[in-house]
Amino acid sequence: MSEKKKALNITDAEWEVMRVAWATEETTSKEVTDILNEKTEWKSTTVKTLLSRLVDKGMLGTKRNGNKFTYFPLVEERKSIEVLSEEMLTKVCSKKVGKVLESIIAESLLSFDDIDELEALLKEKRKSAVDVVPCNCTPGQCQCHLVH
Ligand SMILES: [Zn+2]
């Protein structure tokens, strides 16, 4: 087993709420409901449940302002995106990670700056590249162990 990094452990619905919290810095359940009603039909009770789960998980802090509660992020968006992408890559055979990255890049609209940064990163990665990436899977979860 590779070392286990701190998992994000939040659902897609909770992630939607976190995006509002990051964008607004401090928000209320009403504001989250209004913003997310552009793309979901979540009732305010649903949003309140999601907010309290995120508080339980340590992703959001909350404080009382008069008779209402406000919510603010306790984790950085940037850090969470890093954890999210690491999590995604642990779900595939390490031999296929290159292909996953390739398809992410192929499907993304990128700026010239993005491309400059990716090119610089790849140039740096070349220094530590290997001939063949070793498989890190549990035997039976990929086909690497069948072919020799
Ligand atoms: Zn494998």
PDB file of C-alpha atoms and ligand atoms in Angstrom:
ATOM      1  CA  MET A   1       0.000   0.000   0.000  1.00  0.00           C
ATOM      2  CA  SER A   2       1.200   3.479  -0.785  1.00  0.00           C
ATOM      3  CA  GLU A   3       1.003   6.009   2.031  1.00  0.00           C
ATOM      4  CA  LYS A   4      -2.554   7.085   2.627  1.00  0.00           C
ATOM      5  CA  LYS A   5      -3.020  10.820   2.311  1.00  0.00           C
ATOM      6  CA  LYS A   6      -5.847  12.562   4.089  1.00  0.00           C
ATOM      7  CA  ALA A   7      -8.936  11.763   2.042  1.00  0.00           C
ATOM      8  CA  LEU A   8     -11.481  14.440   1.299  1.00  0.00           C
ATOM      9  CA  ASN A   9     -14.354  12.063   1.959  1.00  0.00           C
ATOM     10  CA  ILE A  10     -17.184  14.329   0.836  1.00  0.00           C
ATOM     11  CA  THR A  11     -20.042  13.610  -1.551  1.00  0.00           C
ATOM     12  CA  ASP A  12     -20.662  15.333  -4.893  1.00  0.00           C
ATOM     13  CA  ALA A  13     -23.553  17.241  -3.299  1.00  0.00           C
ATOM     14  CA  GLU A  14     -21.340  18.421  -0.435  1.00  0.00           C
ATOM     15  CA  TRP A  15     -18.719  19.506  -2.965  1.00  0.00           C
ATOM     16  CA  GLU A  16     -21.316  21.751  -4.660  1.00  0.00           C
ATOM     17  CA  VAL A  17     -21.937  23.442  -1.317  1.00  0.00           C
ATOM     18  CA  MET A  18     -18.205  23.818  -0.652  1.00  0.00           C
ATOM     19  CA  ARG A  19     -17.814  25.632  -3.972  1.00  0.00           C
ATOM     20  CA  VAL A  20     -20.321  28.233  -2.811  1.00  0.00           C
ATOM     21  CA  ALA A  21     -18.549  28.542   0.548  1.00  0.00           C
ATOM     22  CA  TRP A  22     -15.187  29.089  -1.187  1.00  0.00           C
ATOM     23  CA  ALA A  23     -16.659  31.599  -3.618  1.00  0.00           C
ATOM     24  CA  THR A  24     -18.475  33.635  -0.990  1.00  0.00           C
ATOM     25  CA  GLU A  25     -15.998  33.162   1.898  1.00  0.00           C
ATOM     26  CA  GLU A  26     -18.887  33.464   4.337  1.00  0.00           C
ATOM     27  CA  THR A  27     -22.405  32.363   3.530  1.00  0.00           C
ATOM     28  CA  THR A  28     -25.818  31.389   4.895  1.00  0.00           C
ATOM     29  CA  SER A  29     -28.003  28.402   4.098  1.00  0.00           C
ATOM     30  CA  LYS A  30     -30.399  30.743   2.281  1.00  0.00           C
ATOM     31  CA  GLU A  31     -27.639  32.080   0.067  1.00  0.00           C
ATOM     32  CA  VAL A  32     -26.360  28.561  -0.710  1.00  0.00           C
ATOM     33  CA  THR A  33     -29.902  27.455  -1.569  1.00  0.00           C
ATOM     34  CA  ASP A  34     -30.463  30.486  -3.837  1.00  0.00           C
ATOM     35  CA  ILE A  35     -27.160  30.046  -5.661  1.00  0.00           C
ATOM     36  CA  LEU A  36     -27.537  26.292  -6.134  1.00  0.00           C
ATOM     37  CA  ASN A  37     -31.123  26.627  -7.305  1.00  0.00           C
ATOM     38  CA  GLU A  38     -29.610  27.745 -10.609  1.00  0.00           C
ATOM     39  CA  LYS A  39     -28.630  24.121 -11.186  1.00  0.00           C
ATOM     40  CA  THR A  40     -30.347  21.950  -8.579  1.00  0.00           C
ATOM     41  CA  GLU A  41     -33.784  21.736  -7.038  1.00  0.00           C
ATOM     42  CA  TRP A  42     -32.547  21.230  -3.504  1.00  0.00           C
ATOM     43  CA  LYS A  43     -34.862  22.417  -0.797  1.00  0.00           C
ATOM     44  CA  SER A  44     -33.535  24.563   2.016  1.00  0.00           C
ATOM     45  CA  THR A  45     -33.768  21.568   4.366  1.00  0.00           C
ATOM     46  CA  THR A  46     -31.478  19.590   2.034  1.00  0.00           C
ATOM     47  CA  VAL A  47     -28.975  22.423   1.974  1.00  0.00           C
ATOM     48  CA  LYS A  48     -29.116  22.717   5.765  1.00  0.00           C
ATOM     49  CA  THR A  49     -28.397  18.997   6.082  1.00  0.00           C
ATOM     50  CA  LEU A  50     -25.436  19.292   3.689  1.00  0.00           C
ATOM     51  CA  LEU A  51     -24.091  22.292   5.612  1.00  0.00           C
ATOM     52  CA  SER A  52     -24.292  20.522   8.953  1.00  0.00           C
ATOM     53  CA  ARG A  53     -22.578  17.414   7.527  1.00  0.00           C
ATOM     54  CA  LEU A  54     -19.770  19.632   6.241  1.00  0.00           C
ATOM     55  CA  VAL A  55     -19.456  21.185   9.696  1.00  0.00           C
ATOM     56  CA  ASP A  56     -19.283  17.667  11.209  1.00  0.00           C
ATOM     57  CA  LYS A  57     -16.589  16.737   8.710  1.00  0.00           C
ATOM     58  CA  GLY A  58     -14.507  19.773   9.611  1.00  0.00           C
ATOM     59  CA  MET A  59     -14.826  21.313   6.149  1.00  0.00           C
ATOM     60  CA  LEU A  60     -16.935  24.278   7.292  1.00  0.00           C
ATOM     61  CA  GLY A  61     -17.005  26.383  10.412  1.00  0.00           C
ATOM     62  CA  THR A  62     -20.166  28.043  11.618  1.00  0.00           C
ATOM     63  CA  LYS A  63     -21.057  30.962  13.823  1.00  0.00           C
ATOM     64  CA  ARG A  64     -24.188  32.547  15.047  1.00  0.00           C
ATOM     65  CA  ASN A  65     -25.068  36.002  13.765  1.00  0.00           C
ATOM     66  CA  GLY A  66     -28.166  37.209  15.594  1.00  0.00           C
ATOM     67  CA  ASN A  67     -30.771  34.562  14.875  1.00  0.00           C
ATOM     68  CA  LYS A  68     -29.055  33.023  11.879  1.00  0.00           C
ATOM     69  CA  PHE A  69     -25.980  30.950  11.260  1.00  0.00           C
ATOM     70  CA  THR A  70     -23.212  31.773   8.846  1.00  0.00           C
ATOM     71  CA  TYR A  71     -20.794  29.239   7.386  1.00  0.00           C
ATOM     72  CA  PHE A  72     -17.201  29.673   6.296  1.00  0.00           C
ATOM     73  CA  PRO A  73     -14.643  27.243   4.818  1.00  0.00           C
ATOM     74  CA  LEU A  74     -12.058  25.695   7.137  1.00  0.00           C
ATOM     75  CA  VAL A  75     -10.066  24.142   4.312  1.00  0.00           C
ATOM     76  CA  GLU A  76      -8.544  25.852   1.296  1.00  0.00           C
ATOM     77  CA  GLU A  77     -10.064  25.293  -2.115  1.00  0.00           C
ATOM     78  CA  ARG A  78      -6.647  24.788  -3.675  1.00  0.00           C
ATOM     79  CA  LYS A  79      -5.694  22.116  -1.115  1.00  0.00           C
ATOM     80  CA  SER A  80      -9.013  20.329  -1.612  1.00  0.00           C
ATOM     81  CA  ILE A  81      -8.592  20.270  -5.383  1.00  0.00           C
ATOM     82  CA  GLU A  82      -5.163  18.688  -4.888  1.00  0.00           C
ATOM     83  CA  VAL A  83      -6.619  16.006  -2.617  1.00  0.00           C
ATOM     84  CA  LEU A  84      -9.457  15.444  -5.096  1.00  0.00           C
ATOM     85  CA  SER A  85      -7.099  14.861  -8.013  1.00  0.00           C
ATOM     86  CA  GLU A  86      -4.863  12.565  -5.933  1.00  0.00           C
ATOM     87  CA  GLU A  87      -7.932  10.593  -4.924  1.00  0.00           C
ATOM     88  CA  MET A  88      -8.996  10.245  -8.517  1.00  0.00           C
ATOM     89  CA  LEU A  89      -5.593   8.958  -9.578  1.00  0.00           C
ATOM     90  CA  THR A  90      -5.491   6.333  -6.819  1.00  0.00           C
ATOM     91  CA  LYS A  91      -8.572   4.777  -8.405  1.00  0.00           C
ATOM     92  CA  VAL A  92      -6.730   3.611 -11.521  1.00  0.00           C
ATOM     93  CA  CYS A  93      -3.703   1.382 -12.141  1.00  0.00           C
ATOM     94  CA  SER A  94      -0.573   3.534 -11.933  1.00  0.00           C
ATOM     95  CA  LYS A  95       0.326   2.343 -15.442  1.00  0.00           C
ATOM     96  CA  LYS A  96      -2.821   4.106 -16.730  1.00  0.00           C
ATOM     97  CA  VAL A  97      -2.300   7.437 -14.953  1.00  0.00           C
ATOM     98  CA  GLY A  98      -0.504   8.874 -17.998  1.00  0.00           C
ATOM     99  CA  LYS A  99      -3.529   8.065 -20.168  1.00  0.00           C
ATOM    100  CA  VAL A 100      -5.897   9.648 -17.630  1.00  0.00           C
ATOM    101  CA  LEU A 101      -3.835  12.847 -17.623  1.00  0.00           C
ATOM    102  CA  GLU A 102      -3.763  12.772 -21.416  1.00  0.00           C
ATOM    103  CA  SER A 103      -7.556  12.600 -21.641  1.00  0.00           C
ATOM    104  CA  ILE A 104      -8.015  15.339 -19.022  1.00  0.00           C
ATOM    105  CA  ILE A 105      -5.749  17.622 -21.040  1.00  0.00           C
ATOM    106  CA  ALA A 106      -7.366  16.613 -24.328  1.00  0.00           C
ATOM    107  CA  GLU A 107     -10.828  17.508 -23.007  1.00  0.00           C
ATOM    108  CA  SER A 108      -9.823  20.792 -21.312  1.00  0.00           C
ATOM    109  CA  LEU A 109      -9.988  24.305 -22.660  1.00  0.00           C
ATOM    110  CA  LEU A 110      -6.606  25.792 -21.698  1.00  0.00           C
ATOM    111  CA  SER A 111      -5.112  29.268 -21.744  1.00  0.00           C
ATOM    112  CA  PHE A 112      -1.657  29.986 -23.179  1.00  0.00           C
ATOM    113  CA  ASP A 113      -0.457  30.435 -19.582  1.00  0.00           C
ATOM    114  CA  ASP A 114      -1.844  27.019 -18.619  1.00  0.00           C
ATOM    115  CA  ILE A 115      -0.015  25.451 -21.533  1.00  0.00           C
ATOM    116  CA  ASP A 116       3.255  27.217 -20.654  1.00  0.00           C
ATOM    117  CA  GLU A 117       2.994  25.891 -17.103  1.00  0.00           C
ATOM    118  CA  LEU A 118       2.173  22.366 -18.258  1.00  0.00           C
ATOM    119  CA  GLU A 119       5.092  22.398 -20.691  1.00  0.00           C
ATOM    120  CA  ALA A 120       7.462  23.555 -17.950  1.00  0.00           C
ATOM    121  CA  LEU A 121       6.108  20.895 -15.597  1.00  0.00           C
ATOM    122  CA  LEU A 122       6.504  18.133 -18.175  1.00  0.00           C
ATOM    123  CA  LYS A 123      10.053  19.237 -18.916  1.00  0.00           C
ATOM    124  CA  GLU A 124      10.778  18.931 -15.177  1.00  0.00           C
ATOM    125  CA  LYS A 125       9.028  15.539 -14.990  1.00  0.00           C
ATOM    126  CA  ARG A 126      11.240  14.206 -17.761  1.00  0.00           C
ATOM    127  CA  LYS A 127      14.171  14.324 -15.308  1.00  0.00           C
ATOM    128  CA  SER A 128      12.533  11.740 -13.033  1.00  0.00           C
ATOM    129  CA  ALA A 129      10.787   9.705 -15.743  1.00  0.00           C
ATOM    130  CA  VAL A 130      11.066   5.895 -15.809  1.00  0.00           C
ATOM    131  CA  ASP A 131      11.031   3.468 -18.754  1.00  0.00           C
ATOM    132  CA  VAL A 132       8.013   1.576 -17.468  1.00  0.00           C
ATOM    133  CA  VAL A 133       5.716   2.688 -14.650  1.00  0.00           C
ATOM    134  CA  PRO A 134       5.281  -0.199 -12.182  1.00  0.00           C
ATOM    135  CA  CYS A 135       1.773  -1.437 -11.422  1.00  0.00           C
ATOM    136  CA  ASN A 136       0.589  -0.783  -7.865  1.00  0.00           C
ATOM    137  CA  CYS A 137      -2.657  -2.705  -8.027  1.00  0.00           C
ATOM    138  CA  THR A 138      -4.059  -5.490  -5.933  1.00  0.00           C
ATOM    139  CA  PRO A 139      -3.651  -8.575  -8.175  1.00  0.00           C
ATOM    140  CA  GLY A 140      -6.960  -9.141  -9.954  1.00  0.00           C
ATOM    141  CA  GLN A 141      -7.895  -5.441 -10.086  1.00  0.00           C
ATOM    142  CA  CYS A 142      -6.037  -4.814 -13.324  1.00  0.00           C
ATOM    143  CA  GLN A 143      -4.606  -6.929 -16.127  1.00  0.00           C
ATOM    144  CA  CYS A 144      -0.944  -6.144 -15.413  1.00  0.00           C
ATOM    145  CA  HIS A 145      -0.472  -9.359 -13.436  1.00  0.00           C
ATOM    146  CA  LEU A 146      -1.832 -11.537 -16.254  1.00  0.00           C
ATOM    147  CA  VAL A 147       0.742 -10.527 -18.835  1.00  0.00           C
ATOM    148  CA  HIS A 148       4.445 -11.192 -18.372  1.00  0.00           C
TER     149      HIS A 148
HETATM  150 ZN    ZN B   1      -2.103  -2.421 -12.365  1.00  0.00          ZN
END
